[in-house]
Short mmCIF file of C-alpha atoms in Angstrom, two decimals:
data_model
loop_
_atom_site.label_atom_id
_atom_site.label_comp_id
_atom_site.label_asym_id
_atom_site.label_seq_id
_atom_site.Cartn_x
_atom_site.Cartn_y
_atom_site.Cartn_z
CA UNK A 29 -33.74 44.39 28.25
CA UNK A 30 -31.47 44.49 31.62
CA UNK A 31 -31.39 47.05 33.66
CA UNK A 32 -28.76 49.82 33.39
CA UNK A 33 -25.92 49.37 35.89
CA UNK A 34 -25.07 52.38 37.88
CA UNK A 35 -22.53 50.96 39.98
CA UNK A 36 -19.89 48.15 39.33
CA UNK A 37 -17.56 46.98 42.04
CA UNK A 38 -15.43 44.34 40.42
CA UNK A 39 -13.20 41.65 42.39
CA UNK A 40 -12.38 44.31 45.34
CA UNK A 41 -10.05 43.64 48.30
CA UNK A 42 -9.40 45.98 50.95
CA UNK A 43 -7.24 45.59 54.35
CA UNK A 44 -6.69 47.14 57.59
CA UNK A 45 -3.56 46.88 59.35
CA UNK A 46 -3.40 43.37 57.48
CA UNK A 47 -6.80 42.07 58.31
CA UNK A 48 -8.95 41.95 55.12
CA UNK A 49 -12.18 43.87 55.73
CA UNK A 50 -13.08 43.36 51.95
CA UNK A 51 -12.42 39.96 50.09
CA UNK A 52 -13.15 40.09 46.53
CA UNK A 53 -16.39 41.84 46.64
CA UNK A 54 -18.71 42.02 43.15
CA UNK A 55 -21.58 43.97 42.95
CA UNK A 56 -24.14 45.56 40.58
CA UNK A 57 -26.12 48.56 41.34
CA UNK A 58 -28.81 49.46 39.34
CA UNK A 59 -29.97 53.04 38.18
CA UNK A 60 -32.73 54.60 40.33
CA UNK A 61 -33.15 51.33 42.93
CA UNK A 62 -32.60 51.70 46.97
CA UNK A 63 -30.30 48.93 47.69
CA UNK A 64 -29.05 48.32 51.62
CA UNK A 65 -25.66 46.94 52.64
CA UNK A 66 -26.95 45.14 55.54
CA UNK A 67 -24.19 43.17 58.20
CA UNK A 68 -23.07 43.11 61.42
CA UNK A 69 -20.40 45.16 62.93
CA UNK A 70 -17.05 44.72 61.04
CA UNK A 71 -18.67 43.06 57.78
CA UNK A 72 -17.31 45.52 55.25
CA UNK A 73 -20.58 47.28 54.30
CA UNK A 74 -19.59 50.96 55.28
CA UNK A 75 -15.82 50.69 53.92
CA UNK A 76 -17.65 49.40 50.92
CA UNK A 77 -19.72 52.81 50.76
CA UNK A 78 -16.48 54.76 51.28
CA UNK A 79 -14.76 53.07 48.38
CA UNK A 80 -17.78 53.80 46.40
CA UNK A 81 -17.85 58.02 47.32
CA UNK A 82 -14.42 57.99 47.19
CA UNK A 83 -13.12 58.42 50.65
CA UNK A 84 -10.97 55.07 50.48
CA UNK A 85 -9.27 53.81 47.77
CA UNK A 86 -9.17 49.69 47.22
CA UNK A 87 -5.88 47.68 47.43
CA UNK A 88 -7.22 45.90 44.37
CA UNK A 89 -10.22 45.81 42.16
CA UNK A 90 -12.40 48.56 40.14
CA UNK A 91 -14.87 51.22 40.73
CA UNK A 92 -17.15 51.31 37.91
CA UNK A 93 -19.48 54.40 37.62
CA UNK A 94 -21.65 54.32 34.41
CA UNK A 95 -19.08 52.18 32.87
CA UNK A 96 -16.24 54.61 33.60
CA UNK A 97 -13.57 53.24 36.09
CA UNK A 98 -13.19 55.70 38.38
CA UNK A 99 -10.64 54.96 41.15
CA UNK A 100 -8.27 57.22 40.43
CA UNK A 101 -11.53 59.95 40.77
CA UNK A 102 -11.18 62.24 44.01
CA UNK A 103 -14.64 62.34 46.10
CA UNK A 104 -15.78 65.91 44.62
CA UNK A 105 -15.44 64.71 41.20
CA UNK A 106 -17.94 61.57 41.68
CA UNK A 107 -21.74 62.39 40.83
CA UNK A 108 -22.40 60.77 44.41
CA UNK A 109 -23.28 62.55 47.81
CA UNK A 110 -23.30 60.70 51.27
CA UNK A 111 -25.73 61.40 54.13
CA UNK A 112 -23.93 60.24 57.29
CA UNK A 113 -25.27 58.98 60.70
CA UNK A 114 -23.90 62.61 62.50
CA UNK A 115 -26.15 65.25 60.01
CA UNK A 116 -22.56 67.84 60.53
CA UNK A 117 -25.26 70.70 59.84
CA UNK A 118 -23.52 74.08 60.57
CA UNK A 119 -25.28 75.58 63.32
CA UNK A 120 -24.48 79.07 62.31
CA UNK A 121 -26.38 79.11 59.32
CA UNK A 122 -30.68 78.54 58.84
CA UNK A 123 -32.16 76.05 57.24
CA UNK A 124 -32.40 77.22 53.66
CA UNK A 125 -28.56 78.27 53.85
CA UNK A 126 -27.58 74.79 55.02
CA UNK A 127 -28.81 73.36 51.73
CA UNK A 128 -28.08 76.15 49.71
CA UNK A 129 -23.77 75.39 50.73
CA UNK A 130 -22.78 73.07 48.18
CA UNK A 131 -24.50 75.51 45.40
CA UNK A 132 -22.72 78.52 47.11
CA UNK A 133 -19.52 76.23 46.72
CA UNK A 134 -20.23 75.69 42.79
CA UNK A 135 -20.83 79.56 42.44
CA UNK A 136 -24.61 78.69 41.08
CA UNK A 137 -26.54 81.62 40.40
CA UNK A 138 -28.94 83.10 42.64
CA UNK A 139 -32.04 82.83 41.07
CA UNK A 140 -31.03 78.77 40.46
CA UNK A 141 -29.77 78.73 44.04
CA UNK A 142 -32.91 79.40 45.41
CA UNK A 143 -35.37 77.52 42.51
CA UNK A 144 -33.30 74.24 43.78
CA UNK A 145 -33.28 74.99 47.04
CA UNK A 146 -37.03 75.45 47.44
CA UNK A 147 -37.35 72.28 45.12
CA UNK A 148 -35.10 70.42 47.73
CA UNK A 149 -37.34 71.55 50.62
CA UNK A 150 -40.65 70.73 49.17
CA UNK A 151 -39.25 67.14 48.31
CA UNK A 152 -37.84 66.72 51.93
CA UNK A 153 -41.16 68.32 53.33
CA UNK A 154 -39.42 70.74 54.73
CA UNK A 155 -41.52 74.14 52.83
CA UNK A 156 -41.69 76.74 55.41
CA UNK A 157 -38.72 75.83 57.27
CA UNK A 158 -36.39 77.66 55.46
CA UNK A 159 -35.79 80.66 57.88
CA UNK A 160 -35.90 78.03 60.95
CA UNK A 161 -31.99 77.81 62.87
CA UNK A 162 -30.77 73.82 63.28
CA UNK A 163 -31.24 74.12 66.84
CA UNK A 164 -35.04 74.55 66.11
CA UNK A 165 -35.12 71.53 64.32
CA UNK A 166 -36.46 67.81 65.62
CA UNK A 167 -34.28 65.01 64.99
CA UNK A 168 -36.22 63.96 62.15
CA UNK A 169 -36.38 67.14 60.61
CA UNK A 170 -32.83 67.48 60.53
CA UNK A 171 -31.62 64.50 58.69
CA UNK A 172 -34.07 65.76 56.11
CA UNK A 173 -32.47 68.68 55.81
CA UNK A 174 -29.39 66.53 55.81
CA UNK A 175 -30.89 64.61 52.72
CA UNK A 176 -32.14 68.12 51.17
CA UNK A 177 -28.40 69.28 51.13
CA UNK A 178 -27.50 66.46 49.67
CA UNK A 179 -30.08 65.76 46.56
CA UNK A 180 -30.12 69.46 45.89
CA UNK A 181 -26.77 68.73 43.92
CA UNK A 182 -28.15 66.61 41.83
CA UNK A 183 -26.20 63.18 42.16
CA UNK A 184 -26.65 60.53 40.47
CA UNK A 185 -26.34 58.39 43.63
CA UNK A 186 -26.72 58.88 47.32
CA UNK A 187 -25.08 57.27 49.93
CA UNK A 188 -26.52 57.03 53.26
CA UNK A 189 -24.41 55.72 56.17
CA UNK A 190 -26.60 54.95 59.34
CA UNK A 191 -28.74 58.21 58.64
CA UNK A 192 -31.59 57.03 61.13
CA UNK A 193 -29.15 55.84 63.89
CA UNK A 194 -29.51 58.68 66.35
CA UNK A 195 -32.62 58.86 66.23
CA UNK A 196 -35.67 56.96 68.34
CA UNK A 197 -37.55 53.86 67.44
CA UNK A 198 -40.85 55.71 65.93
CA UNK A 199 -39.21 58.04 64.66
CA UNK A 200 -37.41 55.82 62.83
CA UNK A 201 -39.95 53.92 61.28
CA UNK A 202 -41.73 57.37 60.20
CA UNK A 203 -38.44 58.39 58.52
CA UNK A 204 -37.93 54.29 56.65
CA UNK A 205 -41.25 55.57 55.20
CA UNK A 206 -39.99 58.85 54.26
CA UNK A 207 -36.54 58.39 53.02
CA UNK A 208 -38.09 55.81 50.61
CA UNK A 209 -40.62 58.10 49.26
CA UNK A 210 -38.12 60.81 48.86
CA UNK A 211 -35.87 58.05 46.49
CA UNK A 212 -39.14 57.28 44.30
CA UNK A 213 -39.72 60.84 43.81
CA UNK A 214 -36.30 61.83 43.24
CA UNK A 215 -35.41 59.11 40.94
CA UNK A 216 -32.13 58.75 42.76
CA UNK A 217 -30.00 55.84 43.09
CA UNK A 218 -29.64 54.90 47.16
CA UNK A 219 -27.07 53.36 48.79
CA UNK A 220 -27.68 52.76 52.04
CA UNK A 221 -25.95 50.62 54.91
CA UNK A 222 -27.04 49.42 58.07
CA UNK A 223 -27.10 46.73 60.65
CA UNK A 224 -31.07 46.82 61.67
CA UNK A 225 -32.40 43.70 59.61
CA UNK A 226 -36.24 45.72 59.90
CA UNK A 227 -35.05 48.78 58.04
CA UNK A 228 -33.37 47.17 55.60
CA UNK A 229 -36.46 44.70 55.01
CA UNK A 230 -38.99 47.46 55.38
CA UNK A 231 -37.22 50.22 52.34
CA UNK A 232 -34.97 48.22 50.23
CA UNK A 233 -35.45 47.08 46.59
CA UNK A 234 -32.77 44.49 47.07
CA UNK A 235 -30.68 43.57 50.26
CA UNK A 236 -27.33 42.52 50.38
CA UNK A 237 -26.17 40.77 53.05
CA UNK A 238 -22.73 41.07 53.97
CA UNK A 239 -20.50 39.59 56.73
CA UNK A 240 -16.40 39.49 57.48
CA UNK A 241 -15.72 40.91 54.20
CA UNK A 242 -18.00 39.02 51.81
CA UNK A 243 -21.27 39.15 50.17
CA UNK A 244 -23.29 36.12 51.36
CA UNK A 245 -26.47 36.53 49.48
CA UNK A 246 -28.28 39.43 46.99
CA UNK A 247 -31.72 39.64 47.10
CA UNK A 248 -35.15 40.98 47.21
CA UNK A 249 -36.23 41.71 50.83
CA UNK A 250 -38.81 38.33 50.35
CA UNK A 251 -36.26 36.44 48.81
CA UNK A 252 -34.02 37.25 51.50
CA UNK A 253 -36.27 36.53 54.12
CA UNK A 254 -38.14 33.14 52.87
CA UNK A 255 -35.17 31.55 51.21
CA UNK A 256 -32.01 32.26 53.01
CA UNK A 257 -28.70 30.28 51.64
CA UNK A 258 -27.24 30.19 54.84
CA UNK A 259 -27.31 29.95 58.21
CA UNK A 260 -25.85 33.37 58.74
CA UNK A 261 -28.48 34.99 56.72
CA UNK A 262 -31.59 33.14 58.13
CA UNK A 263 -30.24 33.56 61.57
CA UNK A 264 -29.18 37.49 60.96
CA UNK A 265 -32.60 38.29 58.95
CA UNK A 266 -35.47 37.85 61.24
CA UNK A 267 -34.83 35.02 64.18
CA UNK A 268 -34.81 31.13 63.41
CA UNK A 269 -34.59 28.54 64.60
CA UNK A 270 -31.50 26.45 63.59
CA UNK A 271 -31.25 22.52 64.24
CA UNK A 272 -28.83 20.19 62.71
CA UNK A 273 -30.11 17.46 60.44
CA UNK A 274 -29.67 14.99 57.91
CA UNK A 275 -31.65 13.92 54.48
CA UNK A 276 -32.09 10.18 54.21
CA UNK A 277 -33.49 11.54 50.88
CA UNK A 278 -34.78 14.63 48.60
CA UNK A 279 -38.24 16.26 50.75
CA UNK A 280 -37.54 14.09 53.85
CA UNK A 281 -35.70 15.62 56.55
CA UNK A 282 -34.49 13.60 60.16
CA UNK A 283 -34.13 15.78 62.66
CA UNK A 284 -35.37 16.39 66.20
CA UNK A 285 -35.43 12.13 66.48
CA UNK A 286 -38.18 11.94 63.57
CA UNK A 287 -38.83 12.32 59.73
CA UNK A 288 -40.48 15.55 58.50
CA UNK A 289 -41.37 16.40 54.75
CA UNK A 290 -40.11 18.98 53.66
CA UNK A 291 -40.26 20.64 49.55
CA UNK A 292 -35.98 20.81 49.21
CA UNK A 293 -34.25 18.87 47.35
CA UNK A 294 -30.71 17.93 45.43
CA UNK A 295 -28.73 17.06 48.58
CA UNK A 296 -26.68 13.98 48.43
CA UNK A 297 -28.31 11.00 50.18
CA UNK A 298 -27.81 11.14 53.93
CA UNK A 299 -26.10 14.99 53.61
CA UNK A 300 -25.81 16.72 57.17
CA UNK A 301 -28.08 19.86 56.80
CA UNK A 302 -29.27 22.57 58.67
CA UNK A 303 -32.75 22.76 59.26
CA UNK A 304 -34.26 26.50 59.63
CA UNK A 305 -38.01 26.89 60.71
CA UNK A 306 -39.01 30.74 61.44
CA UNK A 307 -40.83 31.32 65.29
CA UNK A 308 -43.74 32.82 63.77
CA UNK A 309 -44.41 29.36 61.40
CA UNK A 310 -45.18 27.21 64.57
CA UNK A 311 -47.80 26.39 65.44
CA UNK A 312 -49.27 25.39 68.88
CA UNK A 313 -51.65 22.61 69.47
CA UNK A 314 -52.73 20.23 72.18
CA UNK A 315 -49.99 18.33 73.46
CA UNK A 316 -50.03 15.19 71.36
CA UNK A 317 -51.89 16.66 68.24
CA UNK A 318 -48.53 18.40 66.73
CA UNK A 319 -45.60 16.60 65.38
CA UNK A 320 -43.36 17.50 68.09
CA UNK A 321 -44.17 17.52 72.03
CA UNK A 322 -42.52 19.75 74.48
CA UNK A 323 -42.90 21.98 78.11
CA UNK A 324 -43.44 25.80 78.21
CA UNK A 325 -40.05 27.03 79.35
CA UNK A 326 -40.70 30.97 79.08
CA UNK A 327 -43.16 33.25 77.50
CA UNK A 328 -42.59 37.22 77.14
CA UNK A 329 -45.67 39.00 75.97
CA UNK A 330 -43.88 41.61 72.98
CA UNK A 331 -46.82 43.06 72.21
CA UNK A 332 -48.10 41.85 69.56
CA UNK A 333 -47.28 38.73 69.85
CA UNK A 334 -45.84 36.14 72.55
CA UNK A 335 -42.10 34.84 72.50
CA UNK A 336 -42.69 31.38 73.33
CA UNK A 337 -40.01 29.18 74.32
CA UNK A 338 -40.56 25.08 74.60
CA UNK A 339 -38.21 22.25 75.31
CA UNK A 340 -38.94 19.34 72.87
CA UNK A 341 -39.20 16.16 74.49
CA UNK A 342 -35.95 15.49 72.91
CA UNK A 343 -34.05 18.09 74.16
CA UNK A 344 -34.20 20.92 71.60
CA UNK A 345 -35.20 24.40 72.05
CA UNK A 346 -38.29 25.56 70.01
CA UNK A 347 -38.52 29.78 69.64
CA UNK A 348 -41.73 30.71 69.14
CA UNK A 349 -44.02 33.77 68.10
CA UNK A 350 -47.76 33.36 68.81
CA UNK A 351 -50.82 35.29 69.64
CA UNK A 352 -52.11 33.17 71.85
CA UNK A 353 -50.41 32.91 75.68
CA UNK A 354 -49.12 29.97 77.39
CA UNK A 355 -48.38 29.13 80.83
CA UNK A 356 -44.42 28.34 81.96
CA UNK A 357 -44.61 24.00 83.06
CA UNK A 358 -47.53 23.70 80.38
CA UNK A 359 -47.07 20.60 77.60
CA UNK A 360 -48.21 21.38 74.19
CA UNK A 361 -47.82 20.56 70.83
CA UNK A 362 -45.79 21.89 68.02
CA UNK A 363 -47.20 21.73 63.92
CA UNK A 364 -44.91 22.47 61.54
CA UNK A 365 -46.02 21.85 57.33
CA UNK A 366 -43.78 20.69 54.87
CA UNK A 367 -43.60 24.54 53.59
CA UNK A 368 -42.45 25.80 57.28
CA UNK A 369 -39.46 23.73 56.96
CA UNK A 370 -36.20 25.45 54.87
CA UNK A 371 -32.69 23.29 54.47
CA UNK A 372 -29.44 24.31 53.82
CA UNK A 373 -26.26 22.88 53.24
CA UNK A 374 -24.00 23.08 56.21
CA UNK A 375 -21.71 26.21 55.98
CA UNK A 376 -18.72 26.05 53.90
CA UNK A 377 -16.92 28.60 55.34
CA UNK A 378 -16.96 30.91 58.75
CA UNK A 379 -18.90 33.68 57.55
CA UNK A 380 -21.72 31.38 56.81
CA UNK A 381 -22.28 30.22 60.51
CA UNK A 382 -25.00 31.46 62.33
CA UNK A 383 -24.64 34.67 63.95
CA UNK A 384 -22.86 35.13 67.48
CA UNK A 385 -25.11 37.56 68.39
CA UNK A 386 -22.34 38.52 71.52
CA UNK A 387 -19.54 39.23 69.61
CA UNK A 388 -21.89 41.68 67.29
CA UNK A 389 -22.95 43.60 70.31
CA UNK A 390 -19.91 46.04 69.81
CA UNK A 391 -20.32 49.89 68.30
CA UNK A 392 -19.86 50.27 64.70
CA UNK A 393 -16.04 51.53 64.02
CA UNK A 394 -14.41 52.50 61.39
CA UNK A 395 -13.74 48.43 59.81
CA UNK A 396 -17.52 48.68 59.35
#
């Protein structure tokens, strides 16, 4: 038995000032799963979540909620609520009266008001809070009360815009943890879109990655990661190394000026690939032990683990990730097994190039 759709977009196209920001999108979300739009800057992912709440209508294609098309449905008539980066918390009010609005709105009764807002709390970990003013509030406890207003409506799917952006790195991670927990408790359908490749690894049930307009690949978080289909997504998830290469045959790869086995095949004899090995699959031996020699360019300690860089003996650059330090001039060796190595067709098209990390450095705007 499948798994009920909540969401359907279906073949939709959306421009800006006659640059197309959407190009024939499809997509299938399904009841009660957290699934992240995940791009850089100007791929399409939060004008996608707009369309979807309502706030943007599509220049073609459908909106499917539970098999209704619902285009034509203004925002306060969707069983959706959206959680944006900027909480917009009103500053007059206290806690419990911020999440209490929307029910106020709907003329709920009191005694329901109050049984859903204390539910809503509880959920967000917010009990005790209720009396507390916004000002009182850490970052992290308000975009739960953010989240609280929202799921104490009830929707059938929340969308969450950059929620964790403003807020700092461990605070961050605590709230990845949280907002996923709150999702499996609630039994709420996420939708959430961002542009940090960790979050959307670390809460998502699936991952799509999206970039100028289209959906490159859909996928589980370890799919996404250990079998990318392009060069845009292996270079955007996690960092790679990218080299250009060619298959004399299935499982043999030339690149680098030698052969290496690799486990891919059904590429025509002699294709021009891409070869993708990640940093942290390198290994480094004694120069003249590993399949590829090189010199220690630079090595930044990150904490955990080096970021070692080496110039083959053939002129590539090697990135790699290691625990153990090396010393800038030093040779070594590299060891790579056939299972370290991924190929990929060259890309077809511009959005499938690897990323230009310069050109993504811009804010999010509104073509997001």
């Amino acid at each position: 038995m499948t798994e009920k759709a909540r969401i359907r977009l279906v073949d939709l196209t959306t421009a800006f000032d006659g640059e197309v920001v959407l190009d024939n999108i499809n997509l299938e979300i399904k009841d009660r799963e957290f699934l992240t739009l995940l791009g850089p800057s100007g791929c399409g992912k939060t004008t996608t979540l707009r369309i979807i709440a309502g706030f943007l209508k599509p220049d073609s294609g459908d909106v499917f909620f539970d098999n209704e098309r619902i285009n034509e449905v203004p925002p306060n008539k969707r069983a959706v609520n959206t959680v944006f980066q900027k909480y917009a918390l009103f500053t007059h009010m206290n806690v419990f009266e911020n999440v209490a609005f929307g029910l106020r709105i709907r003329k709920t009764p009191e005694a329901e008001i109050r049984k859903r807002v204390t539910d809503a709390l509880a959920l967000a970990e917010l009990s005790g809070y209720d009396k507390r003013r916004v000002h009182q509030l850490s970052g992290g406890q308000q975009q739960r009360v953010a989240i609280a207003r929202a799921i104490v409506n009830r929707p059938k799917v929340l969308l969450l815009d950059e929620p964790l952006g403003a807020l700092d790195l461990k605070l961050r991670k605590e709230m990845q943890r949280e907002l996923k927990k709150i999702q499996r408790t609630a039994g709420i359908t996420f939708v959430y879109v961002t542009h940090d490749q960790e979050e959307a690894l670390t809460m998502s049930d699936r991952v799509v990655v999206m970039n100028r307009g289209k959906i490159l690949q859909i996928g589980s978080p370890v799919d996404i990661y250990n079998e990318p289909r392009c060069a845009f997504v292996a270079d955007f998830i996690g960092e790679s190394n990218i080299f250009s290469g060619v298959m004399p045959r299935d499982k043999l790869v030339t690149f680098a000026e030698q052969d290496f086995t690799c486990l891919d095949g059904g590429f025509a004899a002699n294709e021009e690939v891409d070869v993708v090995i990640r940093p942290e699959d390198i290994d480094v031996t004694a120069p003249g032990d590993g399949a590829v020699s090189g010199t220690v360019k630079s090595i930044i300690f990150m904490g955990v683990h080096y970021e070692i860089t080496v110039v083959g003996d053939t002129g590539e650059e090697w990135q790699i990730h290691s625990t153990d330090p090396q010393t800038v001039g030093d040779r070594v060796g590299l060891t790579l097994t056939p299972d370290d190595i991924h190929i990929m067709h060259k890309p077809a098209s511009p959005e499938e190039e690897p990323v230009d990390y310069d050109a993504d450095e811009e804010d999010e705007d509104d073509d997001d």
